[in-house]
CSV table of C-alpha atoms in Angstrom, one decimal:
chain,number,residue,atom,x,y,z
A,1,MET,CA,120.3,-142.2,-17.9
A,2,SER,CA,121.6,-138.6,-18.1
A,3,LYS,CA,123.0,-139.3,-21.5
A,4,ASN,CA,119.7,-140.5,-22.8
A,5,LYS,CA,118.0,-137.4,-21.5
A,6,GLU,CA,120.6,-135.3,-23.2
A,7,THR,CA,120.1,-137.0,-26.5
A,8,LYS,CA,116.4,-136.7,-26.2
A,9,GLY,CA,116.7,-133.1,-25.4
A,10,LYS,CA,118.9,-132.5,-28.4
A,11,GLU,CA,116.4,-134.3,-30.7
A,12,THR,CA,113.6,-132.1,-29.5
A,13,GLU,CA,115.8,-129.0,-29.9
A,14,LYS,CA,116.6,-130.0,-33.5
A,15,GLU,CA,112.9,-130.7,-34.2
A,16,MET,CA,112.0,-127.3,-32.8
A,17,MET,CA,114.7,-125.4,-34.6
A,18,VAL,CA,113.3,-122.9,-37.0
A,19,LYS,CA,115.2,-121.9,-40.1
A,20,LEU,CA,114.9,-118.2,-41.1
A,21,SER,CA,114.3,-119.5,-44.6
A,22,ASP,CA,111.1,-121.3,-43.4
A,23,ILE,CA,109.6,-118.1,-42.1
A,24,ASP,CA,107.0,-116.0,-43.8
A,25,PRO,CA,107.1,-112.8,-41.8
A,26,LYS,CA,103.8,-111.4,-43.1
A,27,PHE,CA,101.8,-114.6,-42.4
A,28,LYS,CA,100.6,-113.5,-39.0
A,29,TYR,CA,99.2,-110.3,-40.6
A,30,GLU,CA,97.5,-112.3,-43.3
A,31,ILE,CA,95.9,-114.5,-40.7
A,32,SER,CA,94.9,-111.5,-38.5
A,33,LYS,CA,92.7,-110.2,-41.3
A,34,LEU,CA,90.6,-113.4,-41.4
A,35,PRO,CA,87.3,-113.5,-39.5
A,36,GLY,CA,87.7,-114.5,-35.8
A,37,ALA,CA,91.5,-114.4,-36.1
A,38,GLU,CA,91.9,-110.7,-35.5
A,39,ASN,CA,93.6,-111.2,-32.1
A,40,VAL,CA,96.2,-113.7,-33.1
A,41,LEU,CA,99.0,-111.3,-32.2
A,42,LEU,CA,97.8,-110.9,-28.7
A,43,CYS,CA,98.5,-114.6,-27.7
A,44,PHE,CA,101.2,-114.5,-24.9
A,45,GLN,CA,101.5,-118.3,-24.8
A,46,CYS,CA,100.0,-118.9,-21.4
A,47,GLY,CA,98.8,-122.4,-22.5
A,48,THR,CA,95.3,-122.2,-21.1
A,49,CYS,CA,94.0,-123.4,-24.5
A,50,THR,CA,96.1,-126.5,-24.5
A,51,ALA,CA,95.5,-127.2,-20.9
A,52,ASP,CA,91.7,-127.1,-21.4
A,53,CYS,CA,91.6,-128.7,-24.8
A,54,PRO,CA,89.8,-132.1,-24.7
A,55,ILE,CA,91.6,-133.3,-27.9
A,56,ALA,CA,95.1,-132.3,-26.5
A,57,ARG,CA,94.4,-134.6,-23.6
A,58,PHE,CA,94.2,-137.6,-25.9
A,59,SER,CA,96.5,-136.6,-28.7
A,60,ASP,CA,100.2,-136.5,-28.7
A,61,PHE,CA,100.4,-133.9,-31.4
A,62,TYR,CA,97.5,-131.5,-31.2
A,63,ARG,CA,98.5,-128.4,-29.2
A,64,PRO,CA,96.6,-125.3,-29.9
A,65,ARG,CA,99.1,-123.0,-28.1
A,66,LYS,CA,101.9,-124.4,-30.4
A,67,LEU,CA,99.7,-123.7,-33.5
A,68,ILE,CA,99.2,-120.1,-32.5
A,69,ARG,CA,102.9,-119.6,-31.9
A,70,MET,CA,103.7,-121.1,-35.3
A,71,VAL,CA,101.3,-118.6,-36.8
A,72,GLN,CA,103.1,-115.8,-35.0
A,73,LEU,CA,106.5,-117.0,-36.1
A,74,GLY,CA,105.3,-117.3,-39.7
A,75,LEU,CA,105.7,-121.0,-40.2
A,76,LYS,CA,103.1,-121.0,-43.0
A,77,ASN,CA,104.3,-124.0,-45.0
A,78,LYS,CA,104.7,-126.1,-41.9
A,79,LEU,CA,101.2,-125.2,-40.7
A,80,LEU,CA,99.5,-125.7,-44.1
A,81,SER,CA,100.9,-129.1,-44.7
A,82,ASN,CA,100.2,-130.4,-41.2
A,83,ASP,CA,97.5,-132.9,-40.6
A,84,VAL,CA,97.3,-131.9,-37.0
A,85,ILE,CA,95.1,-128.8,-37.8
A,86,TRP,CA,92.2,-131.1,-38.7
A,87,LEU,CA,92.0,-132.5,-35.1
A,88,CYS,CA,90.2,-129.5,-33.5
A,89,SER,CA,86.7,-130.7,-32.6
A,90,THR,CA,85.3,-127.1,-32.4
A,91,CYS,CA,84.1,-127.4,-28.8
A,92,PHE,CA,85.1,-123.7,-28.4
A,93,THR,CA,86.4,-124.3,-24.9
A,94,CYS,CA,89.6,-122.4,-25.9
A,95,ILE,CA,87.6,-119.5,-27.2
A,96,ASP,CA,85.7,-119.2,-23.9
A,97,HIS,CA,88.8,-119.6,-21.7
A,98,CYS,CA,91.4,-117.5,-23.5
A,99,PRO,CA,92.4,-114.5,-21.3
A,100,GLN,CA,93.5,-112.6,-24.4
A,101,ASP,CA,90.4,-113.3,-26.4
A,102,VAL,CA,92.4,-115.0,-29.1
A,103,GLY,CA,89.8,-116.9,-31.2
A,104,ILE,CA,91.9,-120.0,-31.3
A,105,ALA,CA,89.3,-122.3,-32.9
A,106,SER,CA,88.6,-119.6,-35.5
A,107,ILE,CA,92.4,-119.4,-36.3
A,108,VAL,CA,92.5,-123.1,-36.7
A,109,ARG,CA,89.5,-122.8,-39.0
A,110,ALA,CA,91.4,-120.1,-41.0
A,111,LEU,CA,94.4,-122.4,-41.3
A,112,ARG,CA,92.1,-125.2,-42.6
A,113,ASN,CA,90.5,-122.9,-45.1
A,114,LEU,CA,93.9,-121.8,-46.4
A,115,THR,CA,95.0,-125.4,-46.6
A,116,VAL,CA,92.0,-126.3,-48.7
A,117,GLU,CA,92.5,-123.3,-51.0
A,118,GLY,CA,96.1,-124.6,-51.5
A,119,GLY,CA,94.6,-127.8,-52.8
A,120,THR,CA,94.6,-130.2,-49.9
A,121,MET,CA,91.3,-131.3,-48.5
A,122,PRO,CA,90.6,-134.4,-46.2
A,123,VAL,CA,88.5,-137.0,-48.0
A,124,VAL,CA,85.7,-136.8,-45.5
A,125,TYR,CA,85.0,-133.1,-46.4
A,126,LYS,CA,85.0,-133.9,-50.1
A,127,GLU,CA,82.3,-136.5,-49.4
A,128,LEU,CA,80.2,-134.2,-47.3
A,129,ALA,CA,80.5,-131.4,-49.8
A,130,SER,CA,79.5,-133.7,-52.6
A,131,ASN,CA,76.6,-135.0,-50.6
A,132,ILE,CA,75.3,-131.4,-50.0
A,133,LEU,CA,75.7,-130.6,-53.7
A,134,LYS,CA,73.8,-133.8,-54.7
A,135,THR,CA,71.0,-133.7,-52.1
A,136,GLY,CA,71.2,-130.5,-50.0
A,137,TYR,CA,71.8,-132.8,-47.0
A,138,THR,CA,75.2,-133.6,-45.5
A,139,TYR,CA,74.5,-137.3,-45.6
A,140,ILE,CA,72.8,-139.3,-48.3
A,141,ILE,CA,69.4,-140.3,-46.8
A,142,SER,CA,68.3,-143.6,-48.4
A,143,GLY,CA,64.9,-144.3,-49.9
A,144,LEU,CA,64.5,-146.9,-47.2
A,145,ARG,CA,64.8,-144.2,-44.6
A,146,LEU,CA,62.3,-141.9,-46.3
A,147,LYS,CA,59.9,-144.8,-46.5
A,148,LYS,CA,60.4,-145.5,-42.8
A,149,ARG,CA,59.6,-141.9,-42.0
A,150,GLU,CA,56.3,-142.3,-43.7
A,151,ASP,CA,55.6,-145.6,-41.8
A,152,GLN,CA,56.4,-143.8,-38.6
A,153,GLY,CA,53.9,-141.1,-39.3
A,154,LEU,CA,56.6,-138.4,-39.8
A,155,PRO,CA,56.1,-135.7,-42.4
A,156,PRO,CA,58.1,-135.8,-45.6
A,157,LEU,CA,61.6,-134.4,-45.4
A,158,PRO,CA,61.8,-130.8,-46.7
A,159,LYS,CA,63.1,-130.8,-50.3
A,160,ALA,CA,66.4,-129.1,-51.2
A,161,ASN,CA,66.7,-126.4,-53.8
A,162,LEU,CA,69.7,-127.9,-55.5
A,163,GLU,CA,69.9,-125.1,-58.1
A,164,SER,CA,70.4,-122.6,-55.3
A,165,VAL,CA,72.8,-124.8,-53.4
A,166,ALA,CA,75.0,-125.2,-56.5
A,167,LYS,CA,74.9,-121.5,-57.1
A,168,LEU,CA,76.1,-120.8,-53.6
A,169,PHE,CA,79.0,-123.2,-54.1
A,170,ASP,CA,79.8,-121.3,-57.3
A,171,VAL,CA,79.6,-117.7,-56.1
A,172,THR,CA,81.7,-118.4,-53.0
A,173,GLY,CA,84.4,-120.0,-55.2
A,174,PHE,CA,84.1,-123.4,-53.6
A,175,SER,CA,83.0,-125.2,-56.8
A,176,LYS,CA,86.4,-124.3,-58.3
A,177,THR,CA,88.2,-125.7,-55.3
A,178,LEU,CA,86.3,-128.9,-55.5
A,179,GLU,CA,87.0,-129.2,-59.2
A,180,LYS,CA,90.7,-128.8,-58.6
A,181,GLU,CA,90.5,-131.6,-56.0
A,182,ARG,CA,88.9,-133.9,-58.6
A,183,THR,CA,91.6,-133.4,-61.2
B,1,MET,CA,54.8,-113.9,-34.4
B,2,SER,CA,52.7,-116.3,-32.3
B,3,GLU,CA,54.7,-117.2,-29.3
B,4,LEU,CA,54.8,-121.0,-29.5
B,5,ARG,CA,55.1,-121.4,-33.3
B,6,TYR,CA,58.4,-122.3,-34.8
B,7,LEU,CA,60.0,-123.3,-38.0
B,8,LEU,CA,61.5,-126.8,-37.3
B,9,PHE,CA,65.1,-127.1,-38.4
B,10,LEU,CA,65.7,-130.9,-38.5
B,11,GLY,CA,69.2,-130.8,-39.8
B,12,CYS,CA,70.9,-133.8,-41.5
B,13,VAL,CA,71.9,-136.2,-38.7
B,14,ILE,CA,68.4,-136.7,-37.4
B,15,PRO,CA,66.8,-137.9,-40.6
B,16,TYR,CA,70.0,-139.8,-41.5
B,17,ARG,CA,70.3,-141.8,-38.3
B,18,ILE,CA,68.5,-140.5,-35.2
B,19,SER,CA,64.7,-140.5,-35.9
B,20,SER,CA,63.9,-141.4,-32.3
B,21,TYR,CA,64.9,-137.8,-31.3
B,22,GLU,CA,62.5,-136.3,-33.9
B,23,ILE,CA,59.6,-138.7,-33.0
B,24,SER,CA,59.9,-138.0,-29.3
B,25,ALA,CA,60.4,-134.3,-29.7
B,26,ARG,CA,57.3,-133.9,-31.9
B,27,LYS,CA,55.2,-135.9,-29.3
B,28,VAL,CA,56.2,-133.8,-26.3
B,29,LEU,CA,56.1,-130.5,-28.1
B,30,ASP,CA,52.6,-131.2,-29.4
B,31,LYS,CA,51.5,-132.0,-25.8
B,32,LEU,CA,53.0,-128.7,-24.7
B,33,GLY,CA,51.0,-126.8,-27.4
B,34,VAL,CA,54.1,-125.9,-29.4
B,35,GLU,CA,53.2,-125.7,-33.1
B,36,LEU,CA,55.9,-126.8,-35.5
B,37,VAL,CA,56.0,-125.6,-39.1
B,38,GLU,CA,58.1,-127.6,-41.6
B,39,MET,CA,60.9,-125.9,-43.5
B,40,PRO,CA,59.5,-125.0,-47.0
B,41,GLU,CA,62.9,-125.9,-48.5
B,42,PHE,CA,66.1,-127.1,-46.9
B,43,ASN,CA,69.9,-127.2,-47.1
B,44,CYS,CA,72.5,-128.2,-44.6
B,45,CYS,CA,73.0,-125.6,-41.8
B,46,GLY,CA,76.5,-124.9,-43.1
B,47,PHE,CA,78.5,-126.2,-40.1
B,48,PRO,CA,80.2,-129.1,-41.9
B,49,MET,CA,81.5,-126.7,-44.6
B,50,ASP,CA,83.1,-124.1,-42.2
B,51,PRO,CA,86.4,-126.0,-42.0
B,52,VAL,CA,86.7,-126.0,-45.8
B,53,LYS,CA,85.2,-122.6,-46.8
B,54,HIS,CA,84.0,-120.1,-44.3
B,55,ASP,CA,82.0,-118.1,-46.8
B,56,LEU,CA,80.1,-121.2,-48.0
B,57,MET,CA,79.1,-121.9,-44.5
B,58,LEU,CA,77.9,-118.3,-44.1
B,59,THR,CA,75.8,-118.4,-47.2
B,60,LEU,CA,74.3,-121.9,-46.5
B,61,ALA,CA,73.3,-120.8,-43.0
B,62,ALA,CA,72.0,-117.4,-44.3
B,63,ARG,CA,69.9,-119.1,-46.9
B,64,ASN,CA,68.1,-121.0,-44.2
B,65,LEU,CA,67.7,-117.8,-42.1
B,66,CYS,CA,66.1,-116.1,-45.2
B,67,LEU,CA,63.7,-119.0,-45.6
B,68,ALA,CA,62.6,-118.4,-42.0
B,69,GLU,CA,62.3,-114.7,-42.5
B,70,GLN,CA,60.1,-115.3,-45.5
B,71,GLN,CA,57.8,-117.3,-43.2
B,72,ASN,CA,58.1,-114.7,-40.4
B,73,LEU,CA,58.9,-117.5,-38.0
B,74,ASN,CA,61.7,-118.1,-35.5
B,75,ILE,CA,63.8,-121.2,-36.0
B,76,MET,CA,63.9,-124.1,-33.5
B,77,ALA,CA,66.8,-126.5,-34.0
B,78,LEU,CA,67.0,-129.9,-32.3
B,79,CYS,CA,70.7,-130.3,-33.1
B,80,ASN,CA,73.4,-128.4,-31.2
B,81,GLY,CA,75.5,-128.0,-34.3
B,82,CYS,CA,72.6,-126.6,-36.4
B,83,PHE,CA,71.6,-124.3,-33.5
B,84,GLY,CA,75.2,-123.1,-33.0
B,85,ILE,CA,75.9,-122.2,-36.5
B,86,LEU,CA,72.5,-120.7,-37.4
B,87,ASN,CA,72.4,-118.6,-34.3
B,88,HIS,CA,76.0,-117.5,-34.7
B,89,VAL,CA,75.5,-116.4,-38.3
B,90,ASN,CA,72.2,-114.8,-37.5
B,91,LYS,CA,73.7,-112.7,-34.7
B,92,GLU,CA,76.9,-111.8,-36.7
B,93,LEU,CA,74.9,-110.7,-39.8
B,94,LYS,CA,72.6,-108.6,-37.6
B,95,GLU,CA,75.6,-106.8,-35.9
B,96,ASP,CA,78.1,-106.6,-38.7
B,97,LYS,CA,77.0,-104.4,-41.6
B,98,LYS,CA,80.0,-105.1,-43.8
B,99,LEU,CA,79.6,-108.9,-43.4
B,100,LYS,CA,75.9,-108.6,-44.1
B,101,GLU,CA,76.6,-106.7,-47.3
B,102,LYS,CA,79.1,-109.4,-48.4
B,103,VAL,CA,76.7,-112.3,-47.7
B,104,ASN,CA,73.8,-110.5,-49.3
B,105,GLY,CA,76.0,-110.0,-52.3
B,106,TYR,CA,76.2,-113.8,-52.6
B,107,LEU,CA,72.5,-114.3,-51.7
B,108,LYS,CA,71.5,-111.9,-54.5
B,109,GLU,CA,72.5,-114.5,-57.0
B,110,ILE,CA,69.8,-116.8,-55.7
B,111,GLY,CA,67.3,-114.0,-55.3
B,112,MET,CA,67.4,-113.8,-51.5
B,113,GLU,CA,68.3,-111.1,-49.0
B,114,PHE,CA,69.1,-111.4,-45.3
B,115,LYS,CA,67.2,-108.9,-43.3
B,116,GLY,CA,67.7,-109.9,-39.7
B,117,THR,CA,64.1,-110.3,-38.5
B,118,ILE,CA,64.1,-113.6,-36.7
B,119,THR,CA,65.8,-115.4,-33.9
B,120,VAL,CA,67.2,-118.9,-33.6
B,121,LYS,CA,66.6,-121.2,-30.7
B,122,HIS,CA,67.4,-124.7,-29.6
B,123,LEU,CA,64.8,-127.1,-28.2
B,124,ILE,CA,66.0,-126.5,-24.7
B,125,HIS,CA,65.7,-122.7,-25.0
B,126,VAL,CA,62.1,-123.1,-26.3
B,127,LEU,CA,61.3,-125.4,-23.4
B,128,ALA,CA,63.0,-123.4,-20.7
B,129,GLN,CA,62.3,-119.9,-21.9
B,130,ASP,CA,59.2,-119.9,-24.0
B,131,VAL,CA,57.1,-122.9,-22.7
B,132,GLY,CA,58.4,-122.5,-19.2
B,133,PHE,CA,59.0,-125.0,-16.4
B,134,GLU,CA,55.6,-124.4,-14.8
B,135,LYS,CA,53.7,-125.5,-18.0
B,136,ILE,CA,56.0,-128.5,-18.4
B,137,LYS,CA,55.3,-129.5,-14.9
B,138,GLU,CA,51.6,-129.5,-15.5
B,139,THR,CA,52.0,-132.1,-18.2
B,140,VAL,CA,54.0,-134.5,-16.0
B,141,GLN,CA,51.5,-137.1,-15.0
B,142,LYS,CA,53.9,-140.0,-14.1
B,143,PRO,CA,56.9,-138.5,-12.4
B,144,LEU,CA,60.1,-140.6,-12.7
B,145,ASN,CA,60.9,-140.4,-9.1
B,146,GLN,CA,63.1,-143.4,-8.8
B,147,LEU,CA,65.2,-142.7,-11.8
B,148,ARG,CA,68.7,-141.3,-11.4
B,149,VAL,CA,70.3,-139.9,-14.6
B,150,ALA,CA,73.2,-137.8,-15.8
B,151,GLN,CA,73.0,-135.1,-18.5
B,152,HIS,CA,75.3,-134.1,-21.4
B,153,THR,CA,74.4,-130.6,-22.6
B,154,GLY,CA,77.0,-130.6,-25.3
B,155,CYS,CA,79.1,-127.7,-26.6
B,156,HIS,CA,77.4,-125.6,-29.2
B,157,VAL,CA,74.2,-124.9,-27.3
B,158,VAL,CA,76.2,-122.9,-24.7
B,159,ARG,CA,79.6,-122.1,-26.4
B,160,PRO,CA,81.1,-119.7,-27.3
B,161,GLY,CA,79.5,-118.1,-24.3
B,162,LYS,CA,79.8,-114.6,-25.8
B,163,ILE,CA,77.9,-115.5,-28.8
B,164,VAL,CA,75.2,-117.8,-27.4
B,165,GLY,CA,74.6,-115.8,-24.2
B,166,PHE,CA,72.5,-118.4,-22.6
B,167,ASP,CA,73.1,-120.3,-19.4
B,168,ASP,CA,76.6,-120.7,-17.9
B,169,PRO,CA,78.9,-122.3,-20.4
B,170,GLU,CA,81.1,-123.6,-17.6
B,171,ASN,CA,78.4,-125.1,-15.6
B,172,PRO,CA,75.1,-125.1,-17.4
B,173,SER,CA,71.9,-125.8,-15.5
B,174,THR,CA,69.1,-125.6,-18.0
B,175,LEU,CA,69.0,-129.3,-18.9
B,176,LYS,CA,69.4,-130.3,-15.3
B,177,LYS,CA,66.3,-128.2,-14.4
B,178,LEU,CA,64.4,-129.7,-17.3
B,179,ILE,CA,65.3,-133.2,-16.0
B,180,ALA,CA,64.3,-132.3,-12.5
B,181,VAL,CA,60.8,-131.4,-13.8
B,182,THR,CA,60.3,-135.0,-14.9
B,183,GLY,CA,60.9,-136.1,-11.3
B,184,ALA,CA,64.1,-137.9,-12.1
B,185,GLU,CA,67.2,-137.1,-10.1
B,186,CYS,CA,70.0,-135.5,-12.1
B,187,LEU,CA,73.4,-136.5,-10.8
B,188,ASP,CA,76.6,-134.4,-11.0
B,189,TYR,CA,79.7,-136.1,-12.4
B,190,MET,CA,83.2,-135.2,-13.4
B,191,ASP,CA,83.8,-133.1,-16.6
B,192,GLU,CA,80.2,-132.7,-17.5
B,193,MET,CA,81.1,-130.2,-20.3
B,194,GLU,CA,83.6,-132.4,-22.0
B,195,CYS,CA,83.1,-132.6,-25.7
B,196,CYS,CA,81.7,-135.8,-27.3
B,197,GLY,CA,84.5,-135.7,-29.9
B,198,ASN,CA,82.2,-136.7,-32.8
B,199,PRO,CA,83.1,-133.7,-35.1
B,200,ILE,CA,86.5,-135.2,-35.8
B,201,SER,CA,85.3,-138.8,-36.2
B,202,GLY,CA,85.9,-138.5,-40.0
B,203,ILE,CA,89.6,-137.5,-39.4
B,204,ASN,CA,90.6,-139.6,-36.4
B,205,SER,CA,88.6,-142.6,-35.1
B,206,GLU,CA,90.5,-143.1,-31.8
B,207,ILE,CA,90.3,-139.8,-30.0
B,208,PRO,CA,86.5,-139.5,-30.1
B,209,LEU,CA,86.2,-143.0,-28.7
B,210,GLN,CA,88.5,-142.2,-25.9
B,211,LEU,CA,86.6,-139.0,-25.1
B,212,ALA,CA,83.3,-140.9,-25.1
B,213,ARG,CA,84.7,-143.7,-23.1
B,214,GLU,CA,85.8,-141.3,-20.4
B,215,LYS,CA,82.4,-139.6,-20.3
B,216,LEU,CA,80.6,-143.0,-19.9
B,217,ASP,CA,83.1,-143.9,-17.2
B,218,HIS,CA,82.4,-140.8,-15.3
B,219,VAL,CA,78.6,-141.2,-15.7
B,220,ARG,CA,78.9,-144.8,-14.5
B,221,ALA,CA,81.0,-143.8,-11.5
B,222,VAL,CA,78.2,-141.8,-10.0
B,223,GLY,CA,75.6,-144.6,-10.6
B,224,ALA,CA,73.5,-142.9,-13.2
B,225,GLN,CA,71.0,-145.3,-14.8
B,226,ALA,CA,70.9,-143.3,-18.1
B,227,LEU,CA,72.6,-140.4,-19.9
B,228,ILE,CA,70.4,-137.7,-21.3
B,229,THR,CA,71.3,-135.7,-24.4
B,230,VAL,CA,69.9,-132.9,-26.5
B,231,CYS,CA,71.9,-133.3,-29.7
B,232,PRO,CA,71.8,-136.1,-32.3
B,233,PHE,CA,75.5,-135.9,-33.0
B,234,CYS,CA,76.5,-136.3,-29.3
B,235,HIS,CA,73.9,-139.0,-29.0
B,236,MET,CA,75.6,-141.0,-31.8
B,237,MET,CA,78.8,-141.0,-29.9
B,238,TYR,CA,77.3,-142.4,-26.7
B,239,ASP,CA,74.5,-144.7,-28.0
B,240,LEU,CA,75.4,-145.8,-31.5
B,241,ASN,CA,79.1,-146.1,-30.7
B,242,GLN,CA,78.8,-147.5,-27.2
B,243,SER,CA,79.2,-151.1,-28.2
B,244,ARG,CA,82.3,-150.2,-30.2
B,245,ILE,CA,83.7,-148.3,-27.2
B,246,GLU,CA,83.0,-151.4,-25.1
B,247,ARG,CA,84.8,-153.6,-27.6
B,248,THR,CA,87.7,-151.3,-28.1
B,249,PHE,CA,88.5,-150.8,-24.5
B,250,ASN,CA,87.2,-154.1,-23.2
B,251,GLU,CA,84.7,-152.5,-20.9
B,252,LYS,CA,81.0,-153.0,-20.1
B,253,PHE,CA,78.9,-149.8,-19.8
B,254,ARG,CA,75.4,-150.7,-21.1
B,255,ILE,CA,74.3,-147.2,-20.2
B,256,PRO,CA,71.1,-146.3,-22.0
B,257,VAL,CA,71.3,-142.8,-23.7
B,258,LEU,CA,68.0,-141.1,-24.0
B,259,HIS,CA,67.1,-137.9,-25.9
B,260,TYR,CA,65.6,-135.5,-23.4
B,261,PRO,CA,62.2,-135.6,-25.1
B,262,GLN,CA,62.1,-139.3,-24.5
B,263,LEU,CA,62.6,-138.8,-20.8
B,264,LEU,CA,60.0,-136.0,-20.6
B,265,GLY,CA,57.6,-138.1,-22.7
B,266,LEU,CA,57.8,-141.0,-20.3
B,267,ALA,CA,57.0,-138.6,-17.5
B,268,MET,CA,54.1,-137.3,-19.5
B,269,GLY,CA,52.7,-140.8,-19.7
B,270,PHE,CA,53.6,-141.7,-23.3
B,271,SER,CA,54.4,-145.3,-23.9
B,272,PRO,CA,58.0,-146.4,-24.7
B,273,ASP,CA,56.9,-147.3,-28.3
B,274,GLU,CA,55.3,-143.9,-28.9
B,275,LEU,CA,58.7,-142.4,-28.0
B,276,ALA,CA,60.7,-144.7,-30.2
B,277,LEU,CA,62.7,-146.1,-27.3
B,278,LYS,CA,63.2,-149.3,-29.2
B,279,GLN,CA,65.3,-147.5,-31.7
B,280,LEU,CA,68.0,-146.9,-29.2
B,281,ARG,CA,71.1,-149.1,-29.7
B,282,VAL,CA,71.7,-149.5,-26.0
B,283,ASP,CA,68.8,-151.4,-24.5
B,284,ALA,CA,66.8,-149.2,-22.2
B,285,SER,CA,64.3,-151.8,-21.1
B,286,LYS,CA,65.9,-152.2,-17.7
B,287,ILE,CA,65.1,-148.6,-16.7
B,288,LEU,CA,61.7,-148.8,-18.4
B,289,THR,CA,60.8,-151.8,-16.3
B,290,GLU,CA,61.5,-149.7,-13.2
B,291,VAL,CA,59.7,-146.7,-14.5
B,292,ILE,CA,56.6,-148.7,-15.5
B,293,ALA,CA,56.7,-150.7,-12.2
B,294,GLN,CA,56.2,-147.5,-10.4
B,295,ARG,CA,53.1,-146.5,-12.3
């Protein structure tokens, strides 16, 4: 029993070991300049965010407190190649409950944005982005649906200005990111 | 600006999947003398793009805000997600000059400028604050006195509390009061503010189902005959996905999930068909039989 425990403990320790060569000491400052992430240095690891996180209750991996600590330590590469950052459901409970006013959900958002800039985007977001570019709407609304609206006496759906939408994708630099994804 | 006139921001989920919410909302708002103006043009509120590009979210949201400014109308959203993002961006751009300059730099490319002249509301703000409980009460002709329901307010209509500044994000009461006006009893249950989980459905299919299952479990435990929502995205989790939840966890819930305007509409005396109750996936006829039997 005790041996098992020890082995387990050692494994965890090994997993948690941070090599100095993995660290980007300036990463926390980079993050702290991003909107909503200004207070990342103030996190004192109380764990309120993880305790109150609805996703953490059902996930074995998503731990907002751990993510913030990893930012503070500068584990940039580990964070930006980690699928776990896509599990935040943006309920904002962590933001409301944090005693240090650390915008945890916004920091997770910043990590996602950086990951996407680095060339990795979950398929679902590629689909949604492409739908918005094609129709202005996040989902493709079928002709059948549009006909049904009419039958139900609902007014026609507002039309999208696709030229403007495409322009906004361009000027914010997101078109380029999408192109990179395609190639 | 005339007090009860709004630019209706439908969003994407409603026309894609949840027309029953729109149909019932239009019915009850008309009865309450609320005038809805259609958006002259539309694009997604921006919320789904925030995870991939914050600036894109800002500009998509700001473009909708500009469209409302051009009409000199406040926005009313039916979806928590649309309300949350449009309200957040509107407030941020009004307060943060630097950010406003940046976003206006983008908007210039499409010949628009954010000025900061309108406000963004959710359906329940309009009902509770602008229409008022007294006026709603006057339209209730068939109070639903025997009905016992539970409510799911959802996240973005109250959180982050600092940004939204409406109701108590820990223990919101607006929807409960709106339900009480219909004559139905609104029951308290465990973890009322728990998230529906739907925003991560595209990433992980298990966790949202677990969250929704727990919600339905808590709602069932207090004996609620229906769950009442005010967001199409939350509604999807509990209504559209309920049979999937039942299959996955080998449970039987069969809890009808009504949009608040459907509940209010029934109390106003509209027929179930007028309120598109048949479009709900979980059969609501059991509670309807009771409601109608009382009339």
